[in-house]
PDB file of C-alpha atoms and ligand atoms in Angstrom:
ATOM      1  CA  UNK A   1       1.327   8.384 -15.055  1.00  0.00           C
ATOM      2  CA  UNK A   2       0.323  10.478 -11.824  1.00  0.00           C
ATOM      3  CA  UNK A   3       2.429  13.422 -11.399  1.00  0.00           C
ATOM      4  CA  UNK A   4       2.165  13.673  -7.825  1.00  0.00           C
ATOM      5  CA  UNK A   5       3.772  10.608  -5.990  1.00  0.00           C
ATOM      6  CA  UNK A   6       2.274   8.618  -3.236  1.00  0.00           C
ATOM      7  CA  UNK A   7       4.500   7.776  -0.193  1.00  0.00           C
ATOM      8  CA  UNK A   8       2.719   5.449   1.870  1.00  0.00           C
ATOM      9  CA  UNK A   9       3.707   4.084   5.221  1.00  0.00           C
ATOM     10  CA  UNK A  10       2.840   0.500   6.353  1.00  0.00           C
ATOM     11  CA  UNK A  11       3.391   0.195   9.830  1.00  0.00           C
ATOM     12  CA  UNK A  12       2.154  -3.620   9.862  1.00  0.00           C
ATOM     13  CA  UNK A  13       1.619  -4.775  13.652  1.00  0.00           C
ATOM     14  CA  UNK A  14       4.144  -2.323  15.082  1.00  0.00           C
ATOM     15  CA  UNK A  15       3.400   0.624  17.411  1.00  0.00           C
ATOM     16  CA  UNK A  16       2.101   1.494  20.740  1.00  0.00           C
ATOM     17  CA  UNK A  17       0.036   4.727  21.776  1.00  0.00           C
ATOM     18  CA  UNK A  18       3.193   6.457  23.049  1.00  0.00           C
ATOM     19  CA  UNK A  19       5.540   5.538  20.091  1.00  0.00           C
ATOM     20  CA  UNK A  20       3.158   6.344  17.629  1.00  0.00           C
ATOM     21  CA  UNK A  21       2.576   9.712  18.953  1.00  0.00           C
ATOM     22  CA  UNK A  22       6.103  10.568  18.973  1.00  0.00           C
ATOM     23  CA  UNK A  23       6.579   9.193  15.447  1.00  0.00           C
ATOM     24  CA  UNK A  24       3.594  11.208  14.227  1.00  0.00           C
ATOM     25  CA  UNK A  25       4.674  14.297  15.793  1.00  0.00           C
ATOM     26  CA  UNK A  26       8.101  14.076  14.358  1.00  0.00           C
ATOM     27  CA  UNK A  27       6.543  13.440  10.930  1.00  0.00           C
ATOM     28  CA  UNK A  28       3.928  16.405  11.255  1.00  0.00           C
ATOM     29  CA  UNK A  29       6.891  18.901  12.361  1.00  0.00           C
ATOM     30  CA  UNK A  30       9.133  17.394   9.407  1.00  0.00           C
ATOM     31  CA  UNK A  31       6.245  18.156   6.916  1.00  0.00           C
ATOM     32  CA  UNK A  32       5.233  21.427   8.068  1.00  0.00           C
ATOM     33  CA  UNK A  33       4.788  23.459   4.907  1.00  0.00           C
ATOM     34  CA  UNK A  34       5.264  20.294   2.716  1.00  0.00           C
ATOM     35  CA  UNK A  35       4.117  20.326  -0.915  1.00  0.00           C
ATOM     36  CA  UNK A  36       5.441  17.478  -2.764  1.00  0.00           C
ATOM     37  CA  UNK A  37       4.520  13.899  -2.668  1.00  0.00           C
ATOM     38  CA  UNK A  38       1.081  12.883  -1.118  1.00  0.00           C
ATOM     39  CA  UNK A  39       1.582  11.048   2.170  1.00  0.00           C
ATOM     40  CA  UNK A  40      -0.542   8.251   3.780  1.00  0.00           C
ATOM     41  CA  UNK A  41       0.052   6.479   6.944  1.00  0.00           C
ATOM     42  CA  UNK A  42      -1.562   3.224   7.456  1.00  0.00           C
ATOM     43  CA  UNK A  43      -1.087   2.197  11.404  1.00  0.00           C
ATOM     44  CA  UNK A  44      -2.672  -1.055  12.869  1.00  0.00           C
ATOM     45  CA  UNK A  45      -6.431  -0.649  13.770  1.00  0.00           C
ATOM     46  CA  UNK A  46      -6.074   0.219  17.509  1.00  0.00           C
ATOM     47  CA  UNK A  47      -4.247   3.315  16.774  1.00  0.00           C
ATOM     48  CA  UNK A  48      -6.097   4.610  13.911  1.00  0.00           C
ATOM     49  CA  UNK A  49      -8.204   7.060  15.861  1.00  0.00           C
ATOM     50  CA  UNK A  50      -5.377   8.625  17.629  1.00  0.00           C
ATOM     51  CA  UNK A  51      -3.489   8.917  14.508  1.00  0.00           C
ATOM     52  CA  UNK A  52      -6.406  10.623  12.706  1.00  0.00           C
ATOM     53  CA  UNK A  53      -6.579  13.068  15.744  1.00  0.00           C
ATOM     54  CA  UNK A  54      -3.029  13.847  15.611  1.00  0.00           C
ATOM     55  CA  UNK A  55      -2.813  14.283  11.680  1.00  0.00           C
ATOM     56  CA  UNK A  56      -5.658  16.920  11.364  1.00  0.00           C
ATOM     57  CA  UNK A  57      -4.599  19.978   9.725  1.00  0.00           C
ATOM     58  CA  UNK A  58      -1.541  18.328   8.137  1.00  0.00           C
ATOM     59  CA  UNK A  59      -0.765  16.946   4.672  1.00  0.00           C
ATOM     60  CA  UNK A  60      -0.962  13.289   6.013  1.00  0.00           C
ATOM     61  CA  UNK A  61      -3.853  11.077   5.004  1.00  0.00           C
ATOM     62  CA  UNK A  62      -4.667   8.142   6.969  1.00  0.00           C
ATOM     63  CA  UNK A  63      -5.184   4.523   5.928  1.00  0.00           C
ATOM     64  CA  UNK A  64      -5.824   0.864   7.279  1.00  0.00           C
ATOM     65  CA  UNK A  65      -4.137  -2.298   6.453  1.00  0.00           C
ATOM     66  CA  UNK A  66      -6.980  -4.398   5.625  1.00  0.00           C
ATOM     67  CA  UNK A  67     -10.913  -4.479   5.984  1.00  0.00           C
ATOM     68  CA  UNK A  68     -13.752  -6.885   5.879  1.00  0.00           C
ATOM     69  CA  UNK A  69     -15.715  -7.666   3.096  1.00  0.00           C
ATOM     70  CA  UNK A  70     -18.835  -6.986   5.113  1.00  0.00           C
ATOM     71  CA  UNK A  71     -20.346  -3.972   6.641  1.00  0.00           C
ATOM     72  CA  UNK A  72     -21.475  -5.134  10.134  1.00  0.00           C
ATOM     73  CA  UNK A  73     -22.868  -8.002  12.027  1.00  0.00           C
ATOM     74  CA  UNK A  74     -21.440 -11.184  13.803  1.00  0.00           C
ATOM     75  CA  UNK A  75     -17.968 -11.206  12.481  1.00  0.00           C
ATOM     76  CA  UNK A  76     -15.660 -11.139  15.586  1.00  0.00           C
ATOM     77  CA  UNK A  77     -12.240  -9.890  15.251  1.00  0.00           C
ATOM     78  CA  UNK A  78     -13.180  -8.079  11.810  1.00  0.00           C
ATOM     79  CA  UNK A  79     -13.144  -4.400  10.976  1.00  0.00           C
ATOM     80  CA  UNK A  80     -15.407  -2.870   7.974  1.00  0.00           C
ATOM     81  CA  UNK A  81     -14.881  -0.521   5.507  1.00  0.00           C
ATOM     82  CA  UNK A  82     -17.521   1.933   6.583  1.00  0.00           C
ATOM     83  CA  UNK A  83     -16.010   1.885  10.163  1.00  0.00           C
ATOM     84  CA  UNK A  84     -12.918   3.010   8.817  1.00  0.00           C
ATOM     85  CA  UNK A  85     -14.134   5.684   6.892  1.00  0.00           C
ATOM     86  CA  UNK A  86     -16.067   6.823   9.898  1.00  0.00           C
ATOM     87  CA  UNK A  87     -12.777   7.308  11.912  1.00  0.00           C
ATOM     88  CA  UNK A  88     -11.396   9.303   9.052  1.00  0.00           C
ATOM     89  CA  UNK A  89      -9.564   6.796   6.745  1.00  0.00           C
ATOM     90  CA  UNK A  90      -9.438   7.605   3.103  1.00  0.00           C
ATOM     91  CA  UNK A  91      -7.802   4.422   2.032  1.00  0.00           C
ATOM     92  CA  UNK A  92      -7.119   0.784   2.885  1.00  0.00           C
ATOM     93  CA  UNK A  93      -4.422  -1.696   1.727  1.00  0.00           C
ATOM     94  CA  UNK A  94      -5.747  -4.839   0.343  1.00  0.00           C
ATOM     95  CA  UNK A  95      -4.145  -7.864  -0.825  1.00  0.00           C
ATOM     96  CA  UNK A  96      -0.775  -7.385   1.247  1.00  0.00           C
ATOM     97  CA  UNK A  97       1.453 -10.616   0.835  1.00  0.00           C
ATOM     98  CA  UNK A  98       1.188 -10.922   4.360  1.00  0.00           C
ATOM     99  CA  UNK A  99      -2.397 -11.100   4.394  1.00  0.00           C
ATOM    100  CA  UNK A 100      -2.271 -13.674   1.589  1.00  0.00           C
ATOM    101  CA  UNK A 101       0.185 -15.919   3.575  1.00  0.00           C
ATOM    102  CA  UNK A 102      -0.979 -15.770   7.096  1.00  0.00           C
ATOM    103  CA  UNK A 103      -5.034 -15.158   6.536  1.00  0.00           C
ATOM    104  CA  UNK A 104      -5.045 -17.505   3.415  1.00  0.00           C
ATOM    105  CA  UNK A 105      -6.525 -14.462   1.620  1.00  0.00           C
ATOM    106  CA  UNK A 106      -6.997 -15.444  -2.358  1.00  0.00           C
ATOM    107  CA  UNK A 107      -7.738 -12.897  -5.248  1.00  0.00           C
ATOM    108  CA  UNK A 108     -11.606 -13.390  -5.046  1.00  0.00           C
ATOM    109  CA  UNK A 109     -11.660 -12.432  -1.496  1.00  0.00           C
ATOM    110  CA  UNK A 110      -9.525  -9.504  -2.080  1.00  0.00           C
ATOM    111  CA  UNK A 111     -11.977  -8.430  -4.844  1.00  0.00           C
ATOM    112  CA  UNK A 112     -14.908  -8.746  -2.540  1.00  0.00           C
ATOM    113  CA  UNK A 113     -13.001  -6.524   0.163  1.00  0.00           C
ATOM    114  CA  UNK A 114     -12.282  -3.987  -2.473  1.00  0.00           C
ATOM    115  CA  UNK A 115     -15.966  -3.836  -3.477  1.00  0.00           C
ATOM    116  CA  UNK A 116     -16.738  -3.122   0.024  1.00  0.00           C
ATOM    117  CA  UNK A 117     -14.055  -0.421   0.338  1.00  0.00           C
ATOM    118  CA  UNK A 118     -14.937   1.487  -2.616  1.00  0.00           C
ATOM    119  CA  UNK A 119     -18.774   1.326  -1.592  1.00  0.00           C
ATOM    120  CA  UNK A 120     -17.731   2.968   1.559  1.00  0.00           C
ATOM    121  CA  UNK A 121     -15.916   5.454  -0.407  1.00  0.00           C
ATOM    122  CA  UNK A 122     -12.273   4.392   0.712  1.00  0.00           C
ATOM    123  CA  UNK A 123      -9.459   4.164  -1.947  1.00  0.00           C
ATOM    124  CA  UNK A 124      -7.517   0.838  -2.183  1.00  0.00           C
ATOM    125  CA  UNK A 125      -4.085   0.110  -2.535  1.00  0.00           C
ATOM    126  CA  UNK A 126      -4.069  -3.309  -4.254  1.00  0.00           C
ATOM    127  CA  UNK A 127      -0.816  -5.223  -3.602  1.00  0.00           C
ATOM    128  CA  UNK A 128       0.509  -7.855  -6.161  1.00  0.00           C
ATOM    129  CA  UNK A 129       3.708  -9.552  -6.576  1.00  0.00           C
ATOM    130  CA  UNK A 130       5.525 -12.770  -7.076  1.00  0.00           C
ATOM    131  CA  UNK A 131       6.776 -14.988  -4.045  1.00  0.00           C
ATOM    132  CA  UNK A 132      10.025 -16.398  -5.702  1.00  0.00           C
ATOM    133  CA  UNK A 133      13.056 -14.176  -6.754  1.00  0.00           C
ATOM    134  CA  UNK A 134      14.123 -16.624  -9.174  1.00  0.00           C
ATOM    135  CA  UNK A 135      11.271 -16.522 -11.633  1.00  0.00           C
ATOM    136  CA  UNK A 136      11.933 -15.311 -15.180  1.00  0.00           C
ATOM    137  CA  UNK A 137       9.890 -12.390 -16.549  1.00  0.00           C
ATOM    138  CA  UNK A 138       7.035 -14.711 -18.352  1.00  0.00           C
ATOM    139  CA  UNK A 139       6.620 -16.439 -14.920  1.00  0.00           C
ATOM    140  CA  UNK A 140       6.335 -13.115 -12.899  1.00  0.00           C
ATOM    141  CA  UNK A 141       4.042 -11.482 -15.516  1.00  0.00           C
ATOM    142  CA  UNK A 142       1.673 -14.692 -15.445  1.00  0.00           C
ATOM    143  CA  UNK A 143       1.527 -14.239 -11.594  1.00  0.00           C
ATOM    144  CA  UNK A 144       0.855 -10.435 -11.609  1.00  0.00           C
ATOM    145  CA  UNK A 145      -1.831 -10.818 -14.414  1.00  0.00           C
ATOM    146  CA  UNK A 146      -3.810 -13.205 -12.294  1.00  0.00           C
ATOM    147  CA  UNK A 147      -3.646 -11.262  -9.148  1.00  0.00           C
ATOM    148  CA  UNK A 148      -4.852  -8.054 -11.266  1.00  0.00           C
ATOM    149  CA  UNK A 149      -7.506  -9.903 -13.255  1.00  0.00           C
ATOM    150  CA  UNK A 150      -8.948 -11.505 -10.282  1.00  0.00           C
ATOM    151  CA  UNK A 151      -8.362  -9.415  -7.469  1.00  0.00           C
ATOM    152  CA  UNK A 152      -9.397  -6.019  -9.112  1.00  0.00           C
ATOM    153  CA  UNK A 153     -13.168  -5.590  -8.403  1.00  0.00           C
ATOM    154  CA  UNK A 154     -15.195  -3.860 -11.260  1.00  0.00           C
ATOM    155  CA  UNK A 155     -15.688  -0.829  -9.036  1.00  0.00           C
ATOM    156  CA  UNK A 156     -11.825  -0.122  -9.535  1.00  0.00           C
ATOM    157  CA  UNK A 157     -10.779   3.072 -11.274  1.00  0.00           C
ATOM    158  CA  UNK A 158      -7.744   5.218 -11.443  1.00  0.00           C
ATOM    159  CA  UNK A 159      -9.163   7.568  -8.870  1.00  0.00           C
ATOM    160  CA  UNK A 160     -10.017   5.026  -6.267  1.00  0.00           C
ATOM    161  CA  UNK A 161      -7.474   2.274  -6.933  1.00  0.00           C
ATOM    162  CA  UNK A 162      -3.593   2.370  -6.586  1.00  0.00           C
ATOM    163  CA  UNK A 163      -1.594  -0.887  -7.564  1.00  0.00           C
ATOM    164  CA  UNK A 164       1.662  -1.533  -5.562  1.00  0.00           C
ATOM    165  CA  UNK A 165       4.070  -4.093  -6.898  1.00  0.00           C
ATOM    166  CA  UNK A 166       5.537  -5.676  -4.060  1.00  0.00           C
ATOM    167  CA  UNK A 167       7.745  -8.551  -4.877  1.00  0.00           C
ATOM    168  CA  UNK A 168       7.458 -10.813  -1.600  1.00  0.00           C
ATOM    169  CA  UNK A 169      11.021 -11.655  -1.747  1.00  0.00           C
ATOM    170  CA  UNK A 170      12.034  -8.101  -1.596  1.00  0.00           C
ATOM    171  CA  UNK A 171       9.639  -7.339   1.617  1.00  0.00           C
ATOM    172  CA  UNK A 172      11.789  -6.672   4.723  1.00  0.00           C
ATOM    173  CA  UNK A 173      14.779  -8.648   3.422  1.00  0.00           C
ATOM    174  CA  UNK A 174      16.766  -5.525   2.185  1.00  0.00           C
ATOM    175  CA  UNK A 175      16.646  -7.249  -1.358  1.00  0.00           C
ATOM    176  CA  UNK A 176      15.307  -4.927  -4.130  1.00  0.00           C
ATOM    177  CA  UNK A 177      14.941  -6.103  -7.725  1.00  0.00           C
ATOM    178  CA  UNK A 178      17.145  -4.444 -10.526  1.00  0.00           C
ATOM    179  CA  UNK A 179      15.822  -0.970 -11.848  1.00  0.00           C
ATOM    180  CA  UNK A 180      15.083  -2.784 -15.199  1.00  0.00           C
ATOM    181  CA  UNK A 181      12.957  -5.216 -13.409  1.00  0.00           C
ATOM    182  CA  UNK A 182      11.009  -2.654 -11.643  1.00  0.00           C
ATOM    183  CA  UNK A 183      10.508  -0.617 -14.868  1.00  0.00           C
ATOM    184  CA  UNK A 184       9.573  -3.790 -16.686  1.00  0.00           C
ATOM    185  CA  UNK A 185       6.990  -4.563 -14.425  1.00  0.00           C
ATOM    186  CA  UNK A 186       5.346  -1.422 -13.626  1.00  0.00           C
ATOM    187  CA  UNK A 187       5.109  -1.073 -17.615  1.00  0.00           C
ATOM    188  CA  UNK A 188       3.495  -4.557 -17.484  1.00  0.00           C
ATOM    189  CA  UNK A 189       1.120  -3.863 -14.759  1.00  0.00           C
ATOM    190  CA  UNK A 190      -0.141  -0.735 -17.043  1.00  0.00           C
ATOM    191  CA  UNK A 191      -0.809  -2.952 -19.628  1.00  0.00           C
ATOM    192  CA  UNK A 192      -2.927  -5.390 -17.580  1.00  0.00           C
ATOM    193  CA  UNK A 193      -5.290  -2.765 -15.956  1.00  0.00           C
ATOM    194  CA  UNK A 194      -8.750  -2.351 -17.510  1.00  0.00           C
ATOM    195  CA  UNK A 195      -9.881   0.979 -19.085  1.00  0.00           C
ATOM    196  CA  UNK A 196     -11.441   2.554 -16.257  1.00  0.00           C
ATOM    197  CA  UNK A 197      -7.675   2.412 -14.403  1.00  0.00           C
ATOM    198  CA  UNK A 198      -5.834   3.797 -17.269  1.00  0.00           C
ATOM    199  CA  UNK A 199      -3.270   6.105 -15.813  1.00  0.00           C
ATOM    200  CA  UNK A 200      -3.838   4.582 -12.090  1.00  0.00           C
ATOM    201  CA  UNK A 201      -0.709   5.068  -9.824  1.00  0.00           C
ATOM    202  CA  UNK A 202       1.471   2.189  -9.625  1.00  0.00           C
ATOM    203  CA  UNK A 203       3.564   2.043  -6.534  1.00  0.00           C
ATOM    204  CA  UNK A 204       6.725   0.129  -5.805  1.00  0.00           C
ATOM    205  CA  UNK A 205       7.191  -1.720  -2.341  1.00  0.00           C
ATOM    206  CA  UNK A 206      10.009  -3.839  -0.840  1.00  0.00           C
ATOM    207  CA  UNK A 207      12.722  -2.850   1.110  1.00  0.00           C
ATOM    208  CA  UNK A 208      12.701   1.035   0.229  1.00  0.00           C
ATOM    209  CA  UNK A 209      14.630   2.781   2.582  1.00  0.00           C
ATOM    210  CA  UNK A 210      16.056   6.336   2.871  1.00  0.00           C
ATOM    211  CA  UNK A 211      19.328   5.181   0.800  1.00  0.00           C
ATOM    212  CA  UNK A 212      17.649   3.526  -2.156  1.00  0.00           C
ATOM    213  CA  UNK A 213      14.432   5.693  -2.467  1.00  0.00           C
ATOM    214  CA  UNK A 214      15.605   8.343  -4.585  1.00  0.00           C
ATOM    215  CA  UNK A 215      17.176   5.895  -7.285  1.00  0.00           C
ATOM    216  CA  UNK A 216      13.804   3.622  -7.398  1.00  0.00           C
ATOM    217  CA  UNK A 217      11.427   6.681  -7.458  1.00  0.00           C
ATOM    218  CA  UNK A 218      12.898   8.208 -10.373  1.00  0.00           C
ATOM    219  CA  UNK A 219      12.593   4.942 -12.376  1.00  0.00           C
ATOM    220  CA  UNK A 220       9.914   5.316 -15.144  1.00  0.00           C
ATOM    221  CA  UNK A 221       6.489   4.110 -14.210  1.00  0.00           C
ATOM    222  CA  UNK A 222       6.934   4.224 -10.397  1.00  0.00           C
ATOM    223  CA  UNK A 223       4.458   6.459  -9.028  1.00  0.00           C
ATOM    224  CA  UNK A 224       5.309   6.421  -5.214  1.00  0.00           C
ATOM    225  CA  UNK A 225       6.484   3.831  -2.726  1.00  0.00           C
ATOM    226  CA  UNK A 226       4.676   1.401  -0.182  1.00  0.00           C
ATOM    227  CA  UNK A 227       7.235   1.555   2.936  1.00  0.00           C
ATOM    228  CA  UNK A 228       7.324  -0.829   5.832  1.00  0.00           C
ATOM    229  CA  UNK A 229      10.206  -0.939   8.031  1.00  0.00           C
ATOM    230  CA  UNK A 230      11.700   2.615   6.946  1.00  0.00           C
ATOM    231  CA  UNK A 231       8.251   4.175   7.851  1.00  0.00           C
ATOM    232  CA  UNK A 232       8.720   3.610  11.529  1.00  0.00           C
ATOM    233  CA  UNK A 233      11.912   5.700  11.637  1.00  0.00           C
ATOM    234  CA  UNK A 234      10.538   9.651  11.167  1.00  0.00           C
ATOM    235  CA  UNK A 235      14.024  10.692   9.804  1.00  0.00           C
ATOM    236  CA  UNK A 236      14.045   7.936   6.999  1.00  0.00           C
ATOM    237  CA  UNK A 237      10.502   8.471   6.085  1.00  0.00           C
ATOM    238  CA  UNK A 238      10.842  12.093   5.708  1.00  0.00           C
ATOM    239  CA  UNK A 239      13.811  11.474   3.661  1.00  0.00           C
ATOM    240  CA  UNK A 240      11.878   9.176   1.549  1.00  0.00           C
ATOM    241  CA  UNK A 241       9.039  11.857   1.148  1.00  0.00           C
ATOM    242  CA  UNK A 242      11.524  14.496   0.430  1.00  0.00           C
ATOM    243  CA  UNK A 243      13.566  12.641  -2.532  1.00  0.00           C
ATOM    244  CA  UNK A 244       9.969  11.602  -4.065  1.00  0.00           C
TER     245      UNK A 244
HETATM  246  P1  PGA B   1       9.310  -3.166   3.790  1.00  0.00           P
HETATM  247  O1  PGA B   1       7.901  -3.707   3.671  1.00  0.00           O
HETATM  248  O2  PGA B   1       9.465  -1.782   3.552  1.00  0.00           O
HETATM  249  O3  PGA B   1       9.827  -3.667   5.258  1.00  0.00           O
HETATM  250  O4  PGA B   1      10.138  -4.398   2.876  1.00  0.00           O
HETATM  251  C1  PGA B   1       6.940  -3.024   2.696  1.00  0.00           C
HETATM  252  C2  PGA B   1       5.733  -3.815   2.683  1.00  0.00           C
HETATM  253  O5  PGA B   1       5.401  -4.871   3.124  1.00  0.00           O
HETATM  254  O6  PGA B   1       4.768  -3.215   2.354  1.00  0.00           O
END
């Protein structure tokens, strides 16, 4: 298990130039002298360059929310992994349930994107998780096993890849699985990983906020959090980083 936790902010399709400047300035101020958890900001693509400039000299790293499986060419609207690396991203989120749902991304496409990301020198946060809150543990594990075995590229290892367990029903809903479920799924994920990924970080994501972060982050096998809504409020996000 990783000793330093990773707290990643997924801004999703939120933010404008001015609001992002204000948010990042507040985070920078709040993190002056910070020595604990690793911190990653994943703003939407149009804000990446400005956030890259603003976080220079801070502990924060920059990530994107998706990348193409291709490097260059006639692919209107797409953004490639080498482009993201070029503007200062260290990481890219892949396989988020919103990409799977609204862009019909499947595990094999996600594995292609992961290969492209690794080739460009990016780290990947691969999101997995069940849609339905009512599944039993065997059903849940079967879904996660497929997402991992088909979604992980052969290039994945414990240094360049992080898994995020994000039950889809917990995202943005205010609902969180029981502590027992989180512990069990994180332990199960560890058993599914190939030898090259032994010891890789496994994050929890889905309605993590300033109030519940401490109790989630102390659970066995939880190496950090992928935070959506609460990462858009500087005070809340700083609290989550502090309790990590
Ligand atoms: P949430 O989103 O924290 O708003 O639930 C998490 C995510 O989708 O990564």
